[in-house]
Every structure is written in C-alpha cells, then in structure tokens.
Coordinates of C-alpha atoms in Angstrom, one line a residue:
Chain R
E20 CA 79.2 110.8 90.9
V21 CA 81.5 111.1 93.9
Q22 CA 85.0 112.2 92.8
L23 CA 88.2 113.2 94.5
V24 CA 90.6 114.8 92.0
Q25 CA 94.1 115.5 93.2
S26 CA 96.7 117.9 92.0
G27 CA 99.5 116.8 89.7
A28 CA 103.0 115.4 90.2
E29 CA 105.5 117.7 91.9
V30 CA 109.3 117.7 91.8
K31 CA 110.9 119.7 94.7
K32 CA 114.2 120.2 96.3
P33 CA 114.9 119.4 100.0
G34 CA 113.9 122.3 102.2
E35 CA 111.2 123.6 99.9
S36 CA 107.6 123.9 100.9
L37 CA 104.7 122.2 99.1
K38 CA 100.9 122.1 99.3
I39 CA 99.0 119.5 97.3
S40 CA 95.2 119.4 96.9
C41 CA 92.2 117.1 96.7
K42 CA 89.0 118.5 95.3
G43 CA 85.8 116.7 96.2
S44 CA 82.6 116.8 94.1
G45 CA 79.4 114.9 93.7
Y46 CA 78.6 114.8 97.4
S47 CA 78.2 117.1 100.4
F48 CA 81.8 118.0 101.1
T49 CA 81.3 119.1 104.7
S50 CA 79.5 115.8 105.7
Y51 CA 82.4 113.4 105.3
W52 CA 85.9 113.3 106.7
I53 CA 88.8 113.3 104.2
G54 CA 92.0 111.4 105.0
W55 CA 95.5 111.3 103.6
V56 CA 97.5 108.2 102.9
R57 CA 101.2 107.9 102.0
Q58 CA 102.7 105.2 99.9
M59 CA 106.4 105.3 99.6
P60 CA 108.0 103.6 96.5
G61 CA 107.4 99.9 96.5
K62 CA 105.9 100.0 100.0
G63 CA 102.5 99.8 101.7
L64 CA 99.9 102.2 102.8
E65 CA 100.3 104.5 105.8
W66 CA 97.6 106.7 107.3
M67 CA 98.7 110.2 107.8
G68 CA 95.8 112.1 109.2
I69 CA 92.2 113.1 108.6
I70 CA 90.1 116.3 108.6
N71 CA 86.4 117.1 109.0
P72 CA 85.8 119.8 106.4
G73 CA 82.6 120.8 108.3
D74 CA 84.5 122.1 111.3
S75 CA 88.2 121.6 110.4
D76 CA 88.6 119.1 113.3
T77 CA 91.9 117.4 112.3
R78 CA 93.6 114.3 113.7
Y79 CA 97.1 113.1 112.8
S80 CA 98.8 109.8 113.0
P81 CA 101.5 110.0 115.7
S82 CA 104.0 109.2 112.9
F83 CA 103.1 112.3 111.0
Q84 CA 102.1 114.8 113.8
G85 CA 104.2 117.9 113.4
Q86 CA 105.6 116.7 110.0
V87 CA 102.6 117.8 107.8
T88 CA 99.6 120.0 108.0
I89 CA 96.1 119.0 106.8
S90 CA 93.5 121.7 106.0
A91 CA 90.3 122.1 104.0
D92 CA 88.5 125.0 102.2
R93 CA 84.7 124.5 102.3
S94 CA 84.2 127.2 99.7
T95 CA 86.2 125.3 97.1
T96 CA 85.4 121.8 98.4
T97 CA 89.2 121.1 98.5
A98 CA 91.4 119.4 101.1
Y99 CA 95.1 120.1 101.3
L100 CA 98.2 118.4 102.6
Q101 CA 101.3 120.6 103.1
W102 CA 104.9 120.5 104.1
S103 CA 107.0 123.5 105.3
S104 CA 110.3 121.8 104.6
L105 CA 110.5 118.8 102.4
K106 CA 113.0 115.9 102.9
A107 CA 114.1 113.3 100.4
S108 CA 112.2 110.8 102.5
D109 CA 109.0 112.6 101.7
T110 CA 109.2 111.1 98.2
A111 CA 106.1 109.1 97.8
M112 CA 102.6 108.8 96.3
Y113 CA 100.0 110.6 98.4
Y114 CA 96.3 109.7 98.2
C115 CA 93.3 111.5 99.6
A116 CA 90.3 109.4 100.5
R117 CA 86.8 109.9 101.8
S118 CA 85.7 108.3 105.0
G119 CA 82.6 106.3 104.2
D120 CA 78.9 106.8 104.7
S121 CA 78.3 103.6 106.7
S122 CA 81.6 103.3 108.4
G123 CA 85.0 104.9 108.8
A124 CA 86.5 103.0 105.9
F125 CA 87.7 104.9 102.9
D126 CA 85.1 104.4 100.2
Y127 CA 86.3 106.8 97.6
W128 CA 90.0 107.6 96.7
G129 CA 91.7 110.3 94.7
Q130 CA 94.0 109.2 91.9
G131 CA 97.1 110.1 93.9
S132 CA 99.7 112.8 93.7
L133 CA 103.4 111.8 93.2
V134 CA 105.8 114.0 95.2
T135 CA 109.5 113.6 94.3
V136 CA 112.0 115.4 96.5
S137 CA 115.5 115.4 95.1
S138 CA 118.5 117.8 95.1
Chain A
E56 CA 98.7 102.4 118.7
I57 CA 97.1 99.4 117.2
V58 CA 99.3 97.3 115.0
M59 CA 97.8 95.3 112.1
T60 CA 99.7 92.2 110.9
Q61 CA 98.8 90.5 107.6
S62 CA 99.8 87.0 106.6
P63 CA 101.2 85.7 104.4
A64 CA 103.3 88.4 102.8
T65 CA 102.9 86.7 99.5
L66 CA 100.3 84.1 98.5
S67 CA 100.6 82.1 95.3
V68 CA 97.3 80.6 94.0
S69 CA 96.0 79.2 90.7
P70 CA 93.1 80.9 88.9
G71 CA 89.8 79.3 89.9
E72 CA 91.1 78.3 93.3
R73 CA 90.3 79.8 96.7
A74 CA 92.5 82.4 98.4
T75 CA 92.5 83.0 102.1
L76 CA 94.2 86.1 103.5
S77 CA 94.6 86.8 107.2
C78 CA 94.9 90.0 109.3
R79 CA 95.5 90.2 113.0
A80 CA 95.1 93.2 115.3
S81 CA 97.3 93.8 118.3
Q82 CA 94.1 94.6 120.3
S83 CA 90.4 94.3 119.7
V84 CA 89.0 96.5 116.9
S85 CA 85.5 95.0 117.1
T86 CA 84.4 94.8 113.5
N87 CA 86.0 98.1 112.5
L88 CA 88.0 96.4 109.8
A89 CA 88.2 97.1 106.1
W90 CA 89.9 95.3 103.2
Y91 CA 91.3 97.1 100.1
Q92 CA 92.7 95.9 96.8
Q93 CA 95.4 97.7 95.0
K94 CA 96.7 97.0 91.5
P95 CA 99.9 98.4 90.1
G96 CA 99.6 102.1 89.3
Q97 CA 96.2 102.4 90.8
A98 CA 94.7 103.8 93.9
P99 CA 93.4 101.3 96.5
R100 CA 89.8 100.2 96.2
L101 CA 87.5 99.4 99.1
L102 CA 86.3 95.8 99.1
I103 CA 85.0 95.1 102.6
Y104 CA 84.0 97.2 105.5
G105 CA 82.6 96.4 108.9
A106 CA 84.7 93.2 108.6
S107 CA 82.1 91.4 106.4
T108 CA 80.1 93.9 104.4
R109 CA 80.9 94.1 100.7
A110 CA 81.3 97.6 99.3
T111 CA 79.2 98.7 96.4
G112 CA 79.9 96.8 93.2
I113 CA 82.2 94.2 94.8
P114 CA 81.6 90.7 93.4
A115 CA 80.2 88.1 95.7
R116 CA 83.3 85.9 95.4
F117 CA 84.9 88.4 97.9
S118 CA 83.9 87.7 101.5
G119 CA 85.2 88.9 104.9
S120 CA 84.9 87.4 108.3
G121 CA 86.1 87.8 111.9
S122 CA 85.8 90.2 114.8
G123 CA 88.0 91.3 117.7
T124 CA 91.6 90.6 116.6
E125 CA 91.4 87.9 113.9
F126 CA 90.1 88.6 110.4
T127 CA 90.0 86.8 107.1
L128 CA 89.4 87.8 103.5
T129 CA 88.4 85.0 101.2
I130 CA 88.2 85.1 97.5
S131 CA 86.2 82.0 96.5
S132 CA 87.3 81.4 92.9
L133 CA 90.2 83.6 91.7
Q134 CA 89.8 85.5 88.5
S135 CA 92.8 86.9 86.6
E136 CA 91.8 90.5 87.7
D137 CA 92.1 89.5 91.4
F138 CA 95.8 89.2 91.4
A139 CA 96.9 92.3 93.3
V140 CA 98.0 93.5 96.8
Y141 CA 95.4 93.4 99.6
Y142 CA 95.5 95.6 102.7
C143 CA 93.5 95.3 105.8
Q144 CA 92.8 98.5 107.8
Q145 CA 91.4 99.1 111.3
Y146 CA 89.4 102.3 111.9
N147 CA 88.4 103.8 115.1
N148 CA 85.2 105.8 114.5
W149 CA 85.9 108.3 117.4
P150 CA 88.4 109.7 117.6
P151 CA 89.1 108.8 114.0
M152 CA 92.3 106.8 113.9
Y153 CA 93.4 104.3 111.3
T154 CA 96.1 101.7 110.8
F155 CA 96.9 99.6 107.7
G156 CA 98.4 96.2 107.6
Q157 CA 101.6 95.8 105.6
G158 CA 99.8 94.1 102.7
T159 CA 99.5 90.6 101.1
K160 CA 100.6 90.2 97.5
L161 CA 98.4 87.7 95.8
E162 CA 100.2 86.3 92.8
I163 CA 99.5 83.7 90.1
K164 CA 100.8 80.2 90.8

C-alpha cells in the first residue's frame, strides 16, 4: 500500500527555522517525483515545488523560489520542506503528494502538516 | 505562468441532480489536466487525470472532458458524500510545473 506519512503539527515563532518531513512507503521511492502543496487557512491549494528523489532534481514555483528548500533522503525514503526564517504568513497546512504513475497528477497525498507561526 | 480559472466559485445543487464544474486555462495545457476533491479536514483526493481518465476507485458518476483551454468535471447524480470543494490542476510533464485553480465549492441546495 502506497503511503505518505507527514510529520506532526508545529508551532514556531517568526524568524525560527523549520524542516517538515514526508515519508514514503509501499512503492519505489526514487521512481516518483514528490511535490509540496500549501493551503493557507480557508484558502485554496498552491503548488510550491517538486523533487525527484532519484537524482534530487528540484523545481520550484516562481512564487516559492528562494522562500523554501525542498530535499529528499533516499536512504530513509523521506522528502523534506524547510524554511530558514519563518514568517507569520507561512502559517498553513502543507501537503506532500506523489506525482502519478500514468501522468504528472498527484495520485497519493500525505495527511498534511499544520505549521503555525506566531509570536 | 499558466493561470487556471474555475467557475462558478460556489455551486448549489440538489442531491440526485447533475453538477457541472468548469475550468479554463490561460493557454493550452493539452490534456494535462487533473481534478481533485477536498472535504473539510482532509487531504485532496485525485478524481480525474489526463482530463478524462478516472483515478483508481473513483465512481463512474464522475467524468471529465475537454482539451486545450476548456475543461469540465461532471458529476452525474450527486450523492451526499460529493459535496466538497473541487480543484482543477494543470501539470506540465517536463519540466514539471503545476498550477491549481482557485476551487469550486459544491454545496447542497
């Protein structure tokens, strides 16, 4: 069974750093791209970026380029999303998702990681 | 950057009736178009990819159509569990780039 299991909720202060995770299992981790999607409170879905765990090729949405860093560890089949200096506007639910077998659509999703940034 | 525009923002339909949701791309995306359903407190679920192919386990009452810049998701006979927010998404296979529409909320009339 394909699963993406994300790390738990985080409460941080502005200016702090953070790295959240997404562990894949039940499939060949290096064969599928993993994307990250932001959902701010009460708002829609925004694509942030995507990584190929096989070779670490990473692409970012222009809106998120330079704001976050996406990485992956093949040895632990885990993808990461990190911030070096959080802002209150980073408060959101973050989802990881696998790019599908037959297309680029996201066929499996993690359960989401809620990040709250507040002083 | 490709912009995806969904209409309407909110659609009120009675159970058992048909719902038609629209999605327009600012430039051609061929059939690289997916639809997702999201219920409150849940992650999105893939319904349709390739504009018209149902994902695994998706009931036949969900159908997608269109190509180029105009796309439609049709739910033929609404069930109570179908009331949710629906998003379209374009995906460019190479280089991988994605854009979501702003969503359509399907509510009970």
